[in-house]
Short mmCIF file of C-alpha atoms in Angstrom, two decimals:
data_model
loop_
_atom_site.label_atom_id
_atom_site.label_comp_id
_atom_site.label_asym_id
_atom_site.label_seq_id
_atom_site.Cartn_x
_atom_site.Cartn_y
_atom_site.Cartn_z
CA UNK A 1 5.53 3.27 48.79
CA UNK A 2 7.53 0.45 50.44
CA UNK A 3 8.73 -2.75 48.80
CA UNK A 4 8.90 -6.11 50.59
CA UNK A 5 12.41 -5.24 51.76
CA UNK A 6 11.24 -2.01 53.33
CA UNK A 7 12.89 0.25 50.74
CA UNK A 8 10.99 3.28 49.52
CA UNK A 9 10.03 2.95 45.81
CA UNK A 10 8.66 5.69 43.56
CA UNK A 11 5.25 4.75 42.17
CA UNK A 12 6.44 4.89 38.54
CA UNK A 13 9.15 2.33 39.27
CA UNK A 14 6.34 -0.22 39.54
CA UNK A 15 5.84 0.01 35.77
CA UNK A 16 8.58 -2.57 35.39
CA UNK A 17 8.74 -4.35 38.75
CA UNK A 18 4.98 -4.75 39.34
CA UNK A 19 3.14 -3.62 36.19
CA UNK A 20 -0.25 -5.08 37.15
CA UNK A 21 -0.18 -3.27 40.52
CA UNK A 22 0.85 -0.03 38.81
CA UNK A 23 -1.97 -0.43 36.26
CA UNK A 24 -4.53 -0.86 39.07
CA UNK A 25 -3.26 2.31 40.73
CA UNK A 26 -3.54 4.26 37.47
CA UNK A 27 -7.05 2.96 36.77
CA UNK A 28 -8.23 4.22 40.15
CA UNK A 29 -6.53 7.55 39.46
CA UNK A 30 -8.19 7.66 36.01
CA UNK A 31 -11.65 7.14 37.52
CA UNK A 32 -11.08 9.82 40.16
CA UNK A 33 -9.68 12.35 37.68
CA UNK A 34 -12.43 11.79 35.09
CA UNK A 35 -14.96 12.21 37.90
CA UNK A 36 -13.53 15.65 38.70
CA UNK A 37 -11.04 14.84 41.47
CA UNK A 38 -7.56 14.96 39.89
CA UNK A 39 -5.24 12.30 41.28
CA UNK A 40 -1.49 13.06 41.57
CA UNK A 41 -0.73 9.66 40.00
CA UNK A 42 -1.73 11.27 36.68
CA UNK A 43 0.71 13.97 35.59
CA UNK A 44 -0.59 17.52 34.93
CA UNK A 45 0.55 17.24 31.28
CA UNK A 46 -1.53 14.10 30.79
CA UNK A 47 -4.54 15.70 32.47
CA UNK A 48 -4.28 18.67 30.11
CA UNK A 49 -4.20 16.28 27.16
CA UNK A 50 -7.30 14.53 28.51
CA UNK A 51 -9.06 17.87 28.79
CA UNK A 52 -8.19 18.74 25.18
CA UNK A 53 -9.35 15.31 24.02
CA UNK A 54 -12.63 15.53 25.89
CA UNK A 55 -13.25 18.98 24.40
CA UNK A 56 -12.78 17.41 20.96
CA UNK A 57 -15.54 14.89 21.68
CA UNK A 58 -13.46 11.86 22.63
CA UNK A 59 -15.55 9.45 24.74
CA UNK A 60 -13.41 7.54 27.29
CA UNK A 61 -15.94 4.71 27.43
CA UNK A 62 -16.47 3.78 23.80
CA UNK A 63 -14.40 5.89 21.46
CA UNK A 64 -13.02 4.27 18.33
CA UNK A 65 -10.37 6.01 16.24
CA UNK A 66 -11.19 8.16 13.26
CA UNK A 67 -10.20 6.43 10.01
CA UNK A 68 -8.67 8.81 7.48
CA UNK A 69 -8.33 6.03 4.90
CA UNK A 70 -9.25 2.39 4.52
CA UNK A 71 -6.52 -0.14 5.28
CA UNK A 72 -5.72 -0.95 1.64
CA UNK A 73 -5.73 2.71 0.64
CA UNK A 74 -3.41 3.61 3.54
CA UNK A 75 -1.04 0.83 2.51
CA UNK A 76 -0.95 2.21 -1.02
CA UNK A 77 -0.23 5.69 0.32
CA UNK A 78 2.55 4.35 2.54
CA UNK A 79 4.45 3.04 -0.49
CA UNK A 80 4.99 6.60 -1.71
CA UNK A 81 5.73 8.13 1.69
CA UNK A 82 9.23 9.37 2.40
CA UNK A 83 9.53 7.11 5.45
CA UNK A 84 8.96 3.99 3.32
CA UNK A 85 12.71 3.74 2.76
CA UNK A 86 13.46 3.41 6.49
CA UNK A 87 10.81 0.81 7.42
CA UNK A 88 12.96 -2.29 6.64
CA UNK A 89 15.74 -1.06 8.93
CA UNK A 90 13.30 -0.11 11.71
CA UNK A 91 11.65 -3.52 11.41
CA UNK A 92 14.98 -5.28 11.85
CA UNK A 93 15.80 -3.15 14.90
CA UNK A 94 12.48 -3.06 16.73
CA UNK A 95 9.93 -5.53 15.35
CA UNK A 96 9.23 -8.99 16.72
CA UNK A 97 7.25 -11.14 14.27
CA UNK A 98 7.91 -14.41 16.09
CA UNK A 99 5.00 -16.43 17.42
CA UNK A 100 5.82 -15.20 20.93
CA UNK A 101 6.11 -11.55 19.89
CA UNK A 102 3.93 -9.27 22.01
CA UNK A 103 4.63 -5.75 20.83
CA UNK A 104 3.94 -3.88 17.59
CA UNK A 105 6.14 -1.53 15.64
CA UNK A 106 3.97 1.34 14.42
CA UNK A 107 4.96 4.23 12.16
CA UNK A 108 2.56 7.09 11.42
CA UNK A 109 2.72 10.13 9.19
CA UNK A 110 3.18 13.65 10.57
CA UNK A 111 -0.53 13.86 11.44
CA UNK A 112 -0.70 10.60 13.36
CA UNK A 113 -2.28 8.39 10.68
CA UNK A 114 -0.99 4.82 10.98
CA UNK A 115 0.82 3.81 7.79
CA UNK A 116 2.82 0.75 8.91
CA UNK A 117 2.30 -2.04 11.46
CA UNK A 118 4.79 -4.84 12.01
CA UNK A 119 4.40 -7.56 14.62
CA UNK A 120 3.29 -11.08 15.40
CA UNK A 121 -0.14 -12.37 14.47
CA UNK A 122 -1.12 -12.29 18.15
CA UNK A 123 -0.10 -8.64 18.53
CA UNK A 124 -1.80 -7.68 15.28
CA UNK A 125 -5.05 -9.33 16.41
CA UNK A 126 -4.97 -7.40 19.67
CA UNK A 127 -4.39 -4.18 17.75
CA UNK A 128 -7.24 -5.04 15.37
CA UNK A 129 -9.61 -5.20 18.35
CA UNK A 130 -8.76 -1.53 19.04
CA UNK A 131 -8.87 -0.62 15.31
CA UNK A 132 -5.17 0.21 15.69
CA UNK A 133 -4.76 -0.38 11.96
CA UNK A 134 -3.39 1.31 8.86
CA UNK A 135 -5.43 4.42 8.06
CA UNK A 136 -6.51 5.01 11.69
CA UNK A 137 -5.88 8.47 13.14
CA UNK A 138 -3.92 8.13 16.38
CA UNK A 139 -3.65 11.85 17.01
CA UNK A 140 -5.29 13.53 20.00
CA UNK A 141 -8.35 14.46 17.94
CA UNK A 142 -8.53 11.00 16.37
CA UNK A 143 -8.49 8.75 19.42
CA UNK A 144 -7.56 10.80 22.48
CA UNK A 145 -4.45 10.82 24.64
CA UNK A 146 -1.80 8.23 23.73
CA UNK A 147 1.97 8.18 23.21
CA UNK A 148 1.72 9.01 19.49
CA UNK A 149 -0.49 12.03 20.16
CA UNK A 150 1.81 13.20 22.96
CA UNK A 151 4.86 12.93 20.70
CA UNK A 152 3.06 15.05 18.10
CA UNK A 153 1.86 17.66 20.61
CA UNK A 154 5.13 18.01 22.54
CA UNK A 155 7.62 17.18 19.77
CA UNK A 156 9.44 14.92 22.27
CA UNK A 157 9.49 11.21 23.17
CA UNK A 158 6.54 10.00 25.26
CA UNK A 159 5.65 6.82 27.11
CA UNK A 160 2.12 6.13 28.34
CA UNK A 161 1.20 3.21 30.53
CA UNK A 162 -2.24 1.66 30.99
CA UNK A 163 -4.78 4.19 32.34
CA UNK A 164 -2.66 7.18 31.35
CA UNK A 165 -4.52 6.63 28.06
CA UNK A 166 -7.82 8.48 28.11
CA UNK A 167 -9.87 5.76 26.39
CA UNK A 168 -10.55 2.84 28.72
CA UNK A 169 -10.15 0.15 26.07
CA UNK A 170 -6.48 1.18 25.87
CA UNK A 171 -5.81 0.56 29.55
CA UNK A 172 -4.26 -2.86 28.92
CA UNK A 173 -1.59 -1.25 26.71
CA UNK A 174 1.68 0.60 27.08
CA UNK A 175 2.97 2.77 24.25
CA UNK A 176 6.34 4.43 23.67
CA UNK A 177 6.67 6.94 20.83
CA UNK A 178 8.93 9.66 19.47
CA UNK A 179 8.75 12.00 16.47
CA UNK A 180 10.93 11.41 13.41
CA UNK A 181 12.25 14.67 11.98
CA UNK A 182 13.52 15.72 8.59
CA UNK A 183 17.30 15.87 9.11
CA UNK A 184 17.56 18.96 6.89
CA UNK A 185 14.56 21.06 7.98
CA UNK A 186 13.79 19.72 11.47
CA UNK A 187 10.12 19.27 10.56
CA UNK A 188 8.28 16.23 11.92
CA UNK A 189 7.72 13.70 9.12
CA UNK A 190 6.20 10.93 11.23
CA UNK A 191 6.11 9.15 14.58
CA UNK A 192 7.78 5.89 15.59
CA UNK A 193 5.84 3.93 18.20
CA UNK A 194 6.25 0.62 20.01
CA UNK A 195 3.02 -0.63 21.60
CA UNK A 196 1.88 -3.76 23.35
CA UNK A 197 0.30 -5.16 26.52
CA UNK A 198 1.57 -3.19 29.51
CA UNK A 199 3.49 -6.23 30.78
CA UNK A 200 5.66 -6.05 27.64
CA UNK A 201 7.14 -2.61 28.37
CA UNK A 202 10.73 -2.65 29.67
CA UNK A 203 13.17 -0.07 31.02
CA UNK A 204 14.82 -0.20 27.57
CA UNK A 205 11.66 0.57 25.56
CA UNK A 206 12.19 4.32 25.50
CA UNK A 207 15.89 3.98 24.74
CA UNK A 208 15.20 1.62 21.83
CA UNK A 209 12.60 3.95 20.35
CA UNK A 210 15.07 6.82 20.55
CA UNK A 211 17.67 4.64 18.82
CA UNK A 212 15.12 3.83 16.13
CA UNK A 213 14.42 7.51 15.54
CA UNK A 214 18.14 8.26 15.25
CA UNK A 215 18.51 5.42 12.75
CA UNK A 216 15.56 6.64 10.69
CA UNK A 217 16.87 10.20 10.62
CA UNK A 218 20.35 9.04 9.63
CA UNK A 219 18.88 6.99 6.78
CA UNK A 220 16.83 9.98 5.64
CA UNK A 221 19.95 12.08 5.74
CA UNK A 222 21.90 9.53 3.72
CA UNK A 223 19.13 9.36 1.13
CA UNK A 224 19.33 13.13 0.77
CA UNK A 225 16.91 14.96 -1.49
CA UNK A 226 13.97 12.99 -2.95
CA UNK A 227 15.50 12.92 -6.45
CA UNK A 228 18.30 10.76 -5.11
CA UNK A 229 16.01 8.03 -3.74
CA UNK A 230 16.19 5.66 -6.72
CA UNK A 231 19.97 5.99 -6.86
CA UNK A 232 20.39 4.45 -3.42
CA UNK A 233 17.81 1.69 -3.78
CA UNK A 234 18.91 -1.78 -4.86
CA UNK A 235 17.17 -3.10 -7.97
CA UNK A 236 15.38 -6.44 -8.14
CA UNK A 237 14.93 -7.62 -11.74
CA UNK A 238 12.39 -10.36 -12.41
CA UNK A 239 12.20 -12.27 -15.68
CA UNK A 240 8.75 -13.82 -15.88
CA UNK A 241 8.25 -14.16 -19.63
CA UNK A 242 8.75 -17.67 -20.97
CA UNK A 243 9.39 -20.95 -19.17
CA UNK A 244 12.62 -20.18 -17.31
CA UNK A 245 11.79 -17.53 -14.70
CA UNK A 246 14.69 -15.94 -12.87
CA UNK A 247 15.67 -13.01 -10.64
CA UNK A 248 18.66 -10.74 -10.27
CA UNK A 249 19.55 -8.39 -7.44
CA UNK A 250 21.53 -5.32 -8.47
CA UNK A 251 22.82 -6.92 -11.65
CA UNK A 252 24.24 -9.95 -9.86
CA UNK A 253 24.05 -13.57 -10.94
CA UNK A 254 20.81 -14.74 -12.52
CA UNK A 255 18.96 -16.81 -9.91
CA UNK A 256 16.56 -19.46 -11.28
CA UNK A 257 13.09 -19.53 -9.74
CA UNK A 258 10.74 -22.46 -9.29
CA UNK A 259 7.40 -22.01 -11.01
CA UNK A 260 5.59 -21.59 -7.68
CA UNK A 261 7.98 -18.87 -6.47
CA UNK A 262 7.74 -17.13 -9.82
CA UNK A 263 3.94 -17.18 -9.51
CA UNK A 264 4.17 -15.62 -6.04
CA UNK A 265 6.54 -12.90 -7.26
CA UNK A 266 4.30 -12.21 -10.26
CA UNK A 267 1.33 -11.71 -7.95
CA UNK A 268 3.36 -9.43 -5.68
CA UNK A 269 4.43 -7.36 -8.70
CA UNK A 270 0.81 -7.02 -9.83
CA UNK A 271 -0.52 -5.18 -6.75
CA UNK A 272 1.19 -2.42 -4.80
CA UNK A 273 -0.98 -2.76 -1.68
CA UNK A 274 0.21 -6.32 -1.18
CA UNK A 275 -1.44 -9.62 -0.26
CA UNK A 276 -2.14 -11.36 3.02
CA UNK A 277 -0.87 -14.92 3.41
CA UNK A 278 -4.47 -16.16 3.25
CA UNK A 279 -5.14 -14.24 0.02
CA UNK A 280 -2.04 -15.65 -1.65
CA UNK A 281 -2.88 -19.16 -0.44
CA UNK A 282 -6.33 -18.91 -2.02
CA UNK A 283 -5.00 -17.42 -5.27
CA UNK A 284 -2.37 -20.11 -5.65
CA UNK A 285 -4.07 -23.20 -4.18
CA UNK A 286 -7.79 -22.44 -4.07
CA UNK A 287 -9.96 -23.48 -1.14
CA UNK A 288 -7.32 -25.98 0.01
CA UNK A 289 -4.62 -23.31 0.28
CA UNK A 290 -2.83 -22.90 3.61
CA UNK A 291 -1.26 -19.66 4.80
CA UNK A 292 1.55 -21.64 6.43
CA UNK A 293 2.67 -22.92 3.02
CA UNK A 294 2.86 -19.34 1.76
CA UNK A 295 4.92 -18.24 4.76
CA UNK A 296 7.31 -21.12 4.11
CA UNK A 297 7.73 -20.06 0.48
CA UNK A 298 8.26 -16.45 1.52
CA UNK A 299 10.99 -17.55 3.90
CA UNK A 300 12.67 -19.44 1.07
CA UNK A 301 12.34 -16.51 -1.33
CA UNK A 302 14.02 -14.25 1.24
CA UNK A 303 16.78 -16.84 1.55
CA UNK A 304 17.40 -16.56 -2.19
CA UNK A 305 16.82 -12.85 -2.84
CA UNK A 306 17.44 -11.23 0.55
CA UNK A 307 15.09 -8.90 2.41
CA UNK A 308 13.11 -7.67 -0.60
CA UNK A 309 9.64 -8.11 0.91
CA UNK A 310 7.58 -6.70 3.74
CA UNK A 311 5.09 -8.89 5.64
CA UNK A 312 1.55 -8.16 6.82
CA UNK A 313 0.68 -7.78 4.00
CA UNK A 314 3.31 -9.34 1.76
CA UNK A 315 4.58 -6.80 -0.76
CA UNK A 316 7.87 -5.65 -2.19
CA UNK A 317 9.82 -3.42 0.16
CA UNK A 318 9.71 0.27 -0.68
CA UNK A 319 13.49 0.23 -0.19
CA UNK A 320 13.83 -1.96 -3.31
CA UNK A 321 13.27 -0.88 -6.91
CA UNK A 322 11.47 -3.70 -8.74
CA UNK A 323 11.68 -4.10 -12.52
CA UNK A 324 10.00 -6.97 -14.37
CA UNK A 325 10.18 -7.85 -18.05
CA UNK A 326 6.38 -7.60 -17.95
CA UNK A 327 6.53 -3.99 -16.73
CA UNK A 328 9.04 -3.17 -19.46
CA UNK A 329 6.59 -4.35 -22.12
CA UNK A 330 3.68 -2.53 -20.44
CA UNK A 331 5.65 0.72 -20.20
CA UNK A 332 6.50 0.58 -23.92
CA UNK A 333 2.81 0.10 -24.72
CA UNK A 334 1.78 2.99 -22.47
CA UNK A 335 4.24 5.26 -24.24
CA UNK A 336 3.09 4.16 -27.69
CA UNK A 337 6.33 2.33 -28.56
CA UNK A 338 4.68 -0.73 -30.09
CA UNK A 339 7.78 -1.99 -31.92
CA UNK A 340 9.82 -1.79 -28.71
CA UNK A 341 7.07 -3.60 -26.79
CA UNK A 342 7.00 -6.43 -29.32
CA UNK A 343 10.79 -6.70 -29.29
CA UNK A 344 10.71 -6.97 -25.46
CA UNK A 345 8.01 -9.66 -25.56
CA UNK A 346 9.69 -12.93 -26.62
CA UNK A 347 7.23 -15.32 -24.90
CA UNK A 348 4.04 -15.38 -22.88
CA UNK A 349 4.19 -14.82 -19.14
CA UNK A 350 5.07 -17.99 -17.17
CA UNK A 351 3.75 -20.10 -20.02
CA UNK A 352 4.01 -23.35 -18.00
CA UNK A 353 1.73 -22.06 -15.25
CA UNK A 354 -1.82 -23.42 -15.06
CA UNK A 355 -2.75 -21.10 -12.18
CA UNK A 356 -5.93 -19.14 -12.95
CA UNK A 357 -4.65 -15.80 -11.60
CA UNK A 358 -1.47 -16.11 -13.66
CA UNK A 359 -3.46 -17.17 -16.73
CA UNK A 360 -5.61 -14.04 -16.46
CA UNK A 361 -2.53 -11.80 -16.21
CA UNK A 362 -0.91 -13.71 -19.07
CA UNK A 363 -3.96 -13.26 -21.32
CA UNK A 364 -4.29 -9.59 -20.37
CA UNK A 365 -0.71 -8.82 -21.39
CA UNK A 366 -0.93 -10.87 -24.59
CA UNK A 367 -4.14 -9.14 -25.64
CA UNK A 368 -2.66 -5.72 -24.86
CA UNK A 369 0.33 -6.40 -27.10
CA UNK A 370 -1.86 -7.89 -29.84
CA UNK A 371 -4.32 -5.00 -29.81
CA UNK A 372 -1.50 -2.47 -30.02
CA UNK A 373 0.12 -4.30 -32.92
CA UNK A 374 -3.18 -4.63 -34.80
CA UNK A 375 -3.93 -0.93 -34.45
CA UNK A 376 -0.43 0.14 -35.49
CA UNK A 377 -1.16 -0.13 -39.21
CA UNK A 378 2.38 -1.42 -39.71
CA UNK A 379 2.26 -4.52 -41.94
CA UNK A 380 5.80 -5.56 -41.04
CA UNK A 381 5.03 -5.32 -37.30
CA UNK A 382 1.77 -7.25 -37.69
CA UNK A 383 3.58 -9.96 -39.65
CA UNK A 384 6.17 -10.33 -36.91
CA UNK A 385 3.36 -10.65 -34.40
CA UNK A 386 1.47 -13.24 -36.42
CA UNK A 387 4.66 -15.23 -36.95
CA UNK A 388 5.33 -15.42 -33.20
CA UNK A 389 3.94 -18.01 -30.81
CA UNK A 390 2.04 -15.26 -28.98
CA UNK A 391 0.19 -14.02 -32.10
CA UNK A 392 -0.04 -17.25 -34.08
CA UNK A 393 -3.78 -17.62 -33.49
CA UNK A 394 -4.66 -13.91 -33.83
CA UNK A 395 -7.17 -14.02 -36.68
CA UNK A 396 -7.89 -10.30 -36.38
CA UNK A 397 -4.22 -9.48 -36.86
CA UNK A 398 -4.05 -11.68 -39.96
CA UNK A 399 -7.11 -9.94 -41.37
CA UNK A 400 -5.54 -6.56 -40.65
CA UNK A 401 -2.38 -7.62 -42.44
CA UNK A 402 -4.39 -8.90 -45.45
CA UNK A 403 -6.11 -5.54 -45.75
CA UNK A 404 -2.71 -3.81 -45.78
CA UNK A 405 -0.75 -6.03 -48.17
CA UNK A 406 -3.44 -8.02 -49.97
CA UNK A 407 -4.34 -11.70 -49.58
CA UNK A 408 -2.19 -12.64 -52.58
CA UNK A 409 1.02 -11.41 -50.96
CA UNK A 410 3.42 -14.33 -50.15
CA UNK A 411 3.94 -12.92 -46.67
CA UNK A 412 0.24 -13.31 -45.94
CA UNK A 413 0.26 -16.87 -47.27
CA UNK A 414 3.05 -17.74 -44.84
CA UNK A 415 1.08 -16.33 -41.95
CA UNK A 416 -2.11 -18.08 -43.01
CA UNK A 417 -0.33 -21.43 -43.33
CA UNK A 418 1.08 -21.04 -39.84
CA UNK A 419 -2.32 -20.12 -38.40
CA UNK A 420 -3.93 -23.13 -40.04
CA UNK A 421 -1.27 -25.40 -38.55
CA UNK A 422 -1.77 -23.95 -35.09
CA UNK A 423 -5.51 -24.38 -35.48
CA UNK A 424 -5.09 -28.06 -36.41
CA UNK A 425 -2.82 -28.65 -33.45
CA UNK A 426 -5.32 -27.10 -31.08
CA UNK A 427 -8.16 -29.27 -32.44
CA UNK A 428 -6.18 -32.53 -32.36
#
């Protein structure tokens, strides 16, 4: 093929110099090959992959990917996956979440199930239209020939452009992928992929994906055996009990938090699968909530705490170990250490917050502590509970204490007097 200057150009060079022309050529070759007349524009390796895909029942005209898990379930699974620790670094290297961002960073497990997607809202919407979402199976049997499936089949980097994909709805895309291997065993643990409209592919796309794989494998090597994972993760400590919320990163200075930021962090800590910006906006502001306000707060939180969160959905990064004073209390209760739980519970959760979601979490924790104290049968523990602000109105606890020590005991009279005062204050 000749360029305007008369120089001979290999067809594949048009991927970057004239991508729309190259895509048209591939689409014609796709039609001819599917019709039974193989076109040399499609490589023999790709044609073999098409044949395998067709034999597996993939329909080029209307196939949608198999979904191994729902999106929320896949996100929960991703938090415990070994590759979770490398996602923040890969995102910094390869993702583009700006408004103008066109490509997606995708990471799958060793079977091709999508576990992570990072990109702009525009790119995510385009991917949604193809069901290129968490939980979708992007292997050859799941959705037909694509760069992820080729990386899994060949064990080598792959780049597919437009109609090299078997399924026609993928013909507007270009995908570059490479397997990530366990640095100790050599086994494939996942696939790194960069996908987007075919105009977004560049001569550097394959090189950058290879760099990303090397980075991921070096990080896996540095982390070593799974038992060492916690030792290399920074710790974010959140203090959410009482009226002065704060945060610490790796034992550093205590950083005060505004009530709104503390509410956001409390919600993030309450759900491992994360929250969309719209969900958080509704939880915090009701029907009038705006996702843009949440994104602004998230930007400010990152400015204070560093890169401790992942977007889309918002959740704590798997590379960070998160400890809250709430989780400390809950863990004591789960292990039956009621006295330790009460000692670690000096005040109600974010007691200045009037947000409904926070109030529900606050009441849930307070009731859990109260119920555990009441059932302990320990008069001294129950008295401490009834004498605290959190248990001052717990009539059941006072009754339990009376049955243990008798209503004539001075300790019970003190508790009863306090409860009566609290009751008067609430009625006034």
